[in-house]
mmCIF file of C-alpha atoms in Angstrom:
data_model
loop_
_atom_site.group_PDB
_atom_site.id
_atom_site.type_symbol
_atom_site.label_atom_id
_atom_site.label_comp_id
_atom_site.label_asym_id
_atom_site.label_seq_id
_atom_site.Cartn_x
_atom_site.Cartn_y
_atom_site.Cartn_z
ATOM 1 C CA GLU M 1 0.000 0.000 0.000
ATOM 2 C CA VAL M 2 1.279 3.435 -0.938
ATOM 3 C CA HIS M 3 1.834 5.728 2.021
ATOM 4 C CA LEU M 4 3.034 9.328 2.201
ATOM 5 C CA LEU M 5 3.713 11.091 5.479
ATOM 6 C CA GLU M 6 4.593 14.765 5.636
ATOM 7 C CA SER M 7 6.374 16.358 8.590
ATOM 8 C CA GLY M 8 8.229 19.494 9.557
ATOM 9 C CA GLY M 9 5.418 22.010 9.633
ATOM 10 C CA GLY M 10 5.059 24.521 12.431
ATOM 11 C CA LEU M 11 5.012 28.183 13.397
ATOM 12 C CA VAL M 12 7.675 30.380 11.798
ATOM 13 C CA GLN M 13 8.218 34.123 11.875
ATOM 14 C CA PRO M 14 8.103 36.110 8.643
ATOM 15 C CA GLY M 15 11.465 35.949 6.937
ATOM 16 C CA GLY M 16 12.263 32.635 8.556
ATOM 17 C CA SER M 17 13.075 29.244 7.088
ATOM 18 C CA LEU M 18 11.779 25.724 7.441
ATOM 19 C CA ARG M 19 12.218 22.349 5.765
ATOM 20 C CA LEU M 20 9.315 20.038 5.094
ATOM 21 C CA SER M 21 9.825 16.315 4.635
ATOM 22 C CA CYS M 22 7.734 13.603 3.027
ATOM 23 C CA ALA M 23 8.431 9.961 3.796
ATOM 24 C CA VAL M 24 7.169 7.610 1.132
ATOM 25 C CA SER M 25 6.626 3.852 1.177
ATOM 26 C CA GLY M 26 4.827 1.164 -0.767
ATOM 27 C CA PHE M 27 6.107 1.903 -4.257
ATOM 28 C CA THR M 28 9.325 2.352 -6.222
ATOM 29 C CA PHE M 29 10.048 5.926 -5.188
ATOM 30 C CA SER M 30 12.963 6.468 -7.543
ATOM 31 C CA THR M 31 10.827 5.926 -10.655
ATOM 32 C CA TYR M 32 8.237 8.632 -10.000
ATOM 33 C CA ALA M 33 8.252 12.397 -10.089
ATOM 34 C CA MET M 34 6.998 13.997 -6.882
ATOM 35 C CA THR M 35 5.221 17.216 -6.096
ATOM 36 C CA TRP M 36 4.167 19.620 -3.347
ATOM 37 C CA VAL M 37 0.717 21.202 -3.321
ATOM 38 C CA ARG M 38 -0.498 23.639 -0.674
ATOM 39 C CA GLN M 39 -3.834 24.838 0.571
ATOM 40 C CA ALA M 40 -4.233 28.009 2.568
ATOM 41 C CA PRO M 41 -6.903 27.863 5.286
ATOM 42 C CA GLY M 42 -10.323 27.875 3.672
ATOM 43 C CA LYS M 43 -8.846 28.291 0.188
ATOM 44 C CA GLY M 44 -8.234 26.180 -2.876
ATOM 45 C CA LEU M 45 -5.359 24.002 -4.003
ATOM 46 C CA GLU M 46 -2.162 25.627 -5.240
ATOM 47 C CA TRP M 47 0.591 23.680 -6.956
ATOM 48 C CA VAL M 48 3.956 24.636 -5.431
ATOM 49 C CA SER M 49 6.753 22.564 -6.928
ATOM 50 C CA SER M 50 7.657 19.303 -8.660
ATOM 51 C CA VAL M 51 10.825 17.268 -9.071
ATOM 52 C CA SER M 52 11.631 14.612 -11.637
ATOM 53 C CA ALA M 53 12.265 10.998 -10.661
ATOM 54 C CA SER M 54 16.023 11.436 -10.717
ATOM 55 C CA GLY M 55 15.941 14.831 -9.050
ATOM 56 C CA ALA M 56 17.659 16.449 -12.000
ATOM 57 C CA ASN M 57 14.714 18.602 -13.043
ATOM 58 C CA THR M 58 12.769 20.892 -10.752
ATOM 59 C CA PHE M 59 9.821 23.195 -11.338
ATOM 60 C CA TYR M 60 8.334 25.966 -9.224
ATOM 61 C CA ALA M 61 5.274 28.151 -9.104
ATOM 62 C CA ASP M 62 6.075 31.823 -9.591
ATOM 63 C CA SER M 63 4.869 32.513 -6.042
ATOM 64 C CA VAL M 64 7.719 30.488 -4.510
ATOM 65 C CA LYS M 65 10.447 30.579 -7.155
ATOM 66 C CA GLY M 66 13.738 31.726 -5.703
ATOM 67 C CA ARG M 67 12.595 31.090 -2.126
ATOM 68 C CA PHE M 68 11.710 27.380 -2.082
ATOM 69 C CA THR M 69 13.866 24.429 -3.110
ATOM 70 C CA ILE M 70 12.519 20.969 -3.780
ATOM 71 C CA SER M 71 14.797 17.945 -3.495
ATOM 72 C CA ARG M 72 14.685 14.228 -2.964
ATOM 73 C CA ASP M 73 16.821 11.427 -1.601
ATOM 74 C CA ASN M 74 16.019 8.280 -3.546
ATOM 75 C CA SER M 75 18.169 6.179 -1.221
ATOM 76 C CA LYS M 76 15.902 7.134 1.688
ATOM 77 C CA ASN M 77 12.558 7.438 -0.137
ATOM 78 C CA MET M 78 12.322 11.028 1.047
ATOM 79 C CA LEU M 79 11.048 14.224 -0.540
ATOM 80 C CA TYR M 80 11.912 17.656 0.840
ATOM 81 C CA LEU M 81 10.854 21.268 0.500
ATOM 82 C CA GLU M 82 13.300 23.851 1.798
ATOM 83 C CA MET M 83 11.489 27.125 2.366
ATOM 84 C CA ASN M 84 13.248 30.449 2.908
ATOM 85 C CA SER M 85 12.144 34.081 3.230
ATOM 86 C CA LEU M 86 8.769 32.897 4.411
ATOM 87 C CA ARG M 87 5.788 35.209 4.165
ATOM 88 C CA ALA M 88 2.381 35.261 5.811
ATOM 89 C CA GLU M 89 0.863 34.191 2.492
ATOM 90 C CA ASP M 90 2.858 30.943 2.646
ATOM 91 C CA THR M 91 0.661 29.842 5.556
ATOM 92 C CA ALA M 92 -1.009 26.655 4.363
ATOM 93 C CA LEU M 93 -1.372 22.928 4.672
ATOM 94 C CA TYR M 94 1.359 21.425 2.530
ATOM 95 C CA TYR M 95 0.675 18.117 0.800
ATOM 96 C CA CYS M 96 3.181 15.895 -0.943
ATOM 97 C CA ALA M 97 1.918 13.718 -3.771
ATOM 98 C CA ILE M 98 3.156 11.219 -6.302
ATOM 99 C CA VAL M 99 3.052 12.272 -9.932
ATOM 100 C CA SER M 100 1.492 9.194 -11.449
ATOM 101 C CA ARG M 101 1.485 8.723 -15.189
ATOM 102 C CA SER M 102 -0.014 6.458 -17.798
ATOM 103 C CA VAL M 103 0.132 6.285 -21.558
ATOM 104 C CA SER M 104 -2.045 9.092 -22.751
ATOM 105 C CA PRO M 105 -5.434 8.162 -24.204
ATOM 106 C CA LEU M 106 -5.486 11.536 -25.946
ATOM 107 C CA PRO M 107 -4.706 12.030 -29.635
ATOM 108 C CA ASP M 108 -2.071 14.686 -28.941
ATOM 109 C CA CYS M 109 0.820 14.864 -26.509
ATOM 110 C CA SER M 110 1.304 17.397 -23.754
ATOM 111 C CA SER M 111 4.099 19.925 -23.993
ATOM 112 C CA THR M 112 6.429 17.486 -22.248
ATOM 113 C CA SER M 113 5.382 13.932 -23.092
ATOM 114 C CA CYS M 114 2.716 11.608 -24.378
ATOM 115 C CA TYR M 115 1.844 10.498 -20.879
ATOM 116 C CA ALA M 116 -1.117 11.666 -18.865
ATOM 117 C CA GLU M 117 0.094 12.858 -15.470
ATOM 118 C CA TYR M 118 -2.025 13.165 -12.357
ATOM 119 C CA PHE M 119 -1.729 13.153 -8.576
ATOM 120 C CA GLN M 120 -3.170 9.810 -7.538
ATOM 121 C CA HIS M 121 -1.638 9.406 -4.081
ATOM 122 C CA TRP M 122 -1.430 12.168 -1.505
ATOM 123 C CA GLY M 123 -0.257 12.518 2.072
ATOM 124 C CA GLN M 124 -2.429 14.065 4.762
ATOM 125 C CA GLY M 125 -0.458 17.298 4.863
ATOM 126 C CA THR M 126 1.657 19.278 7.309
ATOM 127 C CA LEU M 127 0.630 22.748 8.454
ATOM 128 C CA LEU M 128 2.913 25.736 8.086
ATOM 129 C CA THR M 129 1.973 28.947 9.854
ATOM 130 C CA VAL M 130 3.972 32.078 9.156
ATOM 131 C CA SER M 131 3.232 34.695 11.769
ATOM 132 C CA SER M 132 4.954 36.975 14.235
ATOM 133 C CA ASP Q 1 1.525 30.001 -17.309
ATOM 134 C CA ILE Q 2 -1.924 28.539 -17.848
ATOM 135 C CA GLN Q 3 -4.879 29.812 -15.842
ATOM 136 C CA MET Q 4 -7.798 27.526 -15.064
ATOM 137 C CA THR Q 5 -11.181 29.119 -14.437
ATOM 138 C CA GLN Q 6 -13.877 27.029 -12.805
ATOM 139 C CA SER Q 7 -17.555 27.797 -12.588
ATOM 140 C CA PRO Q 8 -19.635 28.038 -10.605
ATOM 141 C CA SER Q 9 -17.682 28.634 -7.406
ATOM 142 C CA SER Q 10 -20.513 27.050 -5.454
ATOM 143 C CA LEU Q 11 -23.520 24.992 -6.349
ATOM 144 C CA SER Q 12 -26.531 23.757 -4.426
ATOM 145 C CA ALA Q 13 -28.197 20.517 -5.415
ATOM 146 C CA SER Q 14 -30.192 17.629 -4.031
ATOM 147 C CA VAL Q 15 -29.650 13.887 -3.856
ATOM 148 C CA GLY Q 16 -30.582 12.384 -7.214
ATOM 149 C CA ASP Q 17 -29.839 15.551 -9.206
ATOM 150 C CA ARG Q 18 -27.450 15.803 -12.117
ATOM 151 C CA VAL Q 19 -24.909 18.602 -11.842
ATOM 152 C CA THR Q 20 -22.316 20.055 -14.171
ATOM 153 C CA ILE Q 21 -19.112 21.864 -13.254
ATOM 154 C CA THR Q 22 -17.080 23.615 -15.909
ATOM 155 C CA CYS Q 23 -13.418 24.498 -16.211
ATOM 156 C CA ARG Q 24 -11.861 26.702 -18.871
ATOM 157 C CA ALA Q 25 -8.172 26.812 -19.716
ATOM 158 C CA SER Q 26 -6.558 30.084 -20.765
ATOM 159 C CA ARG Q 27 -5.020 28.323 -23.751
ATOM 160 C CA ASN Q 28 -4.927 24.945 -25.461
ATOM 161 C CA ILE Q 29 -3.976 22.083 -23.139
ATOM 162 C CA ASN Q 30 -4.672 19.212 -25.532
ATOM 163 C CA GLY Q 31 -7.087 17.668 -23.056
ATOM 164 C CA TYR Q 32 -4.568 17.217 -20.227
ATOM 165 C CA LEU Q 33 -7.132 18.014 -17.584
ATOM 166 C CA ASN Q 34 -7.782 16.187 -14.327
ATOM 167 C CA TRP Q 35 -10.607 16.387 -11.825
ATOM 168 C CA TYR Q 36 -10.314 15.932 -8.055
ATOM 169 C CA GLN Q 37 -12.776 15.702 -5.210
ATOM 170 C CA GLN Q 38 -11.921 17.017 -1.755
ATOM 171 C CA LYS Q 39 -13.884 16.575 1.426
ATOM 172 C CA PRO Q 40 -13.265 18.654 4.558
ATOM 173 C CA GLY Q 41 -10.125 17.652 6.425
ATOM 174 C CA LYS Q 42 -9.106 15.191 3.733
ATOM 175 C CA ALA Q 43 -6.567 15.133 0.935
ATOM 176 C CA PRO Q 44 -7.902 15.492 -2.607
ATOM 177 C CA LYS Q 45 -8.999 12.351 -4.423
ATOM 178 C CA LEU Q 46 -8.408 11.823 -8.133
ATOM 179 C CA LEU Q 47 -11.625 11.246 -10.077
ATOM 180 C CA ILE Q 48 -10.812 11.680 -13.750
ATOM 181 C CA TYR Q 49 -7.632 12.214 -15.751
ATOM 182 C CA ALA Q 50 -6.952 13.162 -19.352
ATOM 183 C CA SER Q 51 -10.354 14.864 -19.580
ATOM 184 C CA SER Q 52 -12.507 11.756 -19.515
ATOM 185 C CA THR Q 53 -10.675 8.686 -18.194
ATOM 186 C CA LEU Q 54 -12.294 7.514 -14.999
ATOM 187 C CA GLN Q 55 -9.820 6.621 -12.268
ATOM 188 C CA SER Q 56 -10.130 3.035 -11.074
ATOM 189 C CA GLY Q 57 -12.694 2.674 -8.310
ATOM 190 C CA VAL Q 58 -14.533 5.911 -9.073
ATOM 191 C CA PRO Q 59 -18.279 5.426 -9.662
ATOM 192 C CA SER Q 60 -19.492 5.656 -13.222
ATOM 193 C CA ARG Q 61 -21.894 8.477 -12.342
ATOM 194 C CA PHE Q 62 -18.860 10.754 -12.673
ATOM 195 C CA ARG Q 63 -18.147 11.746 -16.264
ATOM 196 C CA GLY Q 64 -15.669 14.135 -17.816
ATOM 197 C CA SER Q 65 -15.770 15.702 -21.237
ATOM 198 C CA ALA Q 66 -13.883 18.274 -23.255
ATOM 199 C CA SER Q 67 -14.492 20.733 -26.062
ATOM 200 C CA GLY Q 68 -11.474 22.796 -27.014
ATOM 201 C CA THR Q 69 -10.361 24.678 -23.924
ATOM 202 C CA ASN Q 70 -13.627 23.993 -22.089
ATOM 203 C CA PHE Q 71 -13.971 20.998 -19.796
ATOM 204 C CA THR Q 72 -16.939 19.599 -17.946
ATOM 205 C CA LEU Q 73 -17.405 17.343 -14.956
ATOM 206 C CA THR Q 74 -20.877 15.855 -14.797
ATOM 207 C CA ILE Q 75 -22.180 13.963 -11.813
ATOM 208 C CA ASN Q 76 -25.316 11.956 -12.489
ATOM 209 C CA SER Q 77 -27.738 10.965 -9.758
ATOM 210 C CA LEU Q 78 -25.979 12.752 -6.889
ATOM 211 C CA GLN Q 79 -25.319 10.657 -3.834
ATOM 212 C CA PRO Q 80 -24.906 12.004 -0.280
ATOM 213 C CA GLU Q 81 -21.178 11.266 -0.382
ATOM 214 C CA ASP Q 82 -20.708 13.471 -3.480
ATOM 215 C CA PHE Q 83 -21.169 16.726 -1.595
ATOM 216 C CA ALA Q 84 -17.636 18.066 -1.570
ATOM 217 C CA THR Q 85 -15.373 20.547 -3.338
ATOM 218 C CA TYR Q 86 -14.189 19.757 -6.849
ATOM 219 C CA TYR Q 87 -11.047 21.011 -8.555
ATOM 220 C CA CYS Q 88 -9.791 20.843 -12.101
ATOM 221 C CA GLN Q 89 -6.068 20.724 -12.860
ATOM 222 C CA GLN Q 90 -4.103 21.072 -16.073
ATOM 223 C CA THR Q 91 -0.951 19.018 -16.538
ATOM 224 C CA TYR Q 92 -0.214 20.111 -20.090
ATOM 225 C CA ILE Q 93 2.904 21.935 -18.959
ATOM 226 C CA SER Q 94 5.307 21.122 -16.131
ATOM 227 C CA LEU Q 95 4.018 24.133 -14.192
ATOM 228 C CA CYS Q 96 0.639 22.621 -13.571
ATOM 229 C CA SER Q 97 -2.245 24.638 -12.160
ATOM 230 C CA PHE Q 98 -5.576 24.113 -10.439
ATOM 231 C CA GLY Q 99 -8.908 25.798 -10.835
ATOM 232 C CA GLN Q 100 -10.210 27.711 -7.839
ATOM 233 C CA GLY Q 101 -12.670 24.975 -6.883
ATOM 234 C CA THR Q 102 -16.422 24.393 -6.909
ATOM 235 C CA LYS Q 103 -18.165 23.667 -3.639
ATOM 236 C CA LEU Q 104 -21.127 21.358 -4.112
ATOM 237 C CA GLN Q 105 -23.599 21.760 -1.287
ATOM 238 C CA ILE Q 106 -26.858 20.159 -0.363
#
């Protein structure tokens, strides 16, 4: 059974730093891209960042680019999100998720591949509060 | 970046109704559109991927369709457990994005 467990959330002052972790089990971690998605209290889902299976390629939302760094340790089945220069608007529940993929049933490819990608497995989230 | 616009933001319906939620992409995404359901205090659950492919285990009353940059999630014969918030998501580009959500209420 696939299991994702986030940790590392807490209360941080504006301008501070924190590292989130996601421990993954139940599947071959090193063969899947991973992602972080956040949800501010009472708000919708916001994609934050993704990392390729090898860790070589990373992607960030404009709202966190230059402040957050995603990484992974395939030897430990761990995903990380290093967050710096934190702002009040970063307050949210942070989910990690597996980027699942299957051969696309669509006639045309995406901009990156001919696989359909989706977030099939999610953790339960870890809460980050940025406040003085 | 690609913006996803969902409508309506909230919707009231009754058990047994059929409801439709729409999602519009700001540009062509070749159908790379997913739908999720989220209940309070829970992580999102994947319902449909690639516009219309039903995720394994999801009831067949959920149906997705696409027309150009417009996408639709239809729920037939609403069940009590379907009252939740629904999100669309494009994965056409690596910088994926979600719609703002549609809250389906009794």
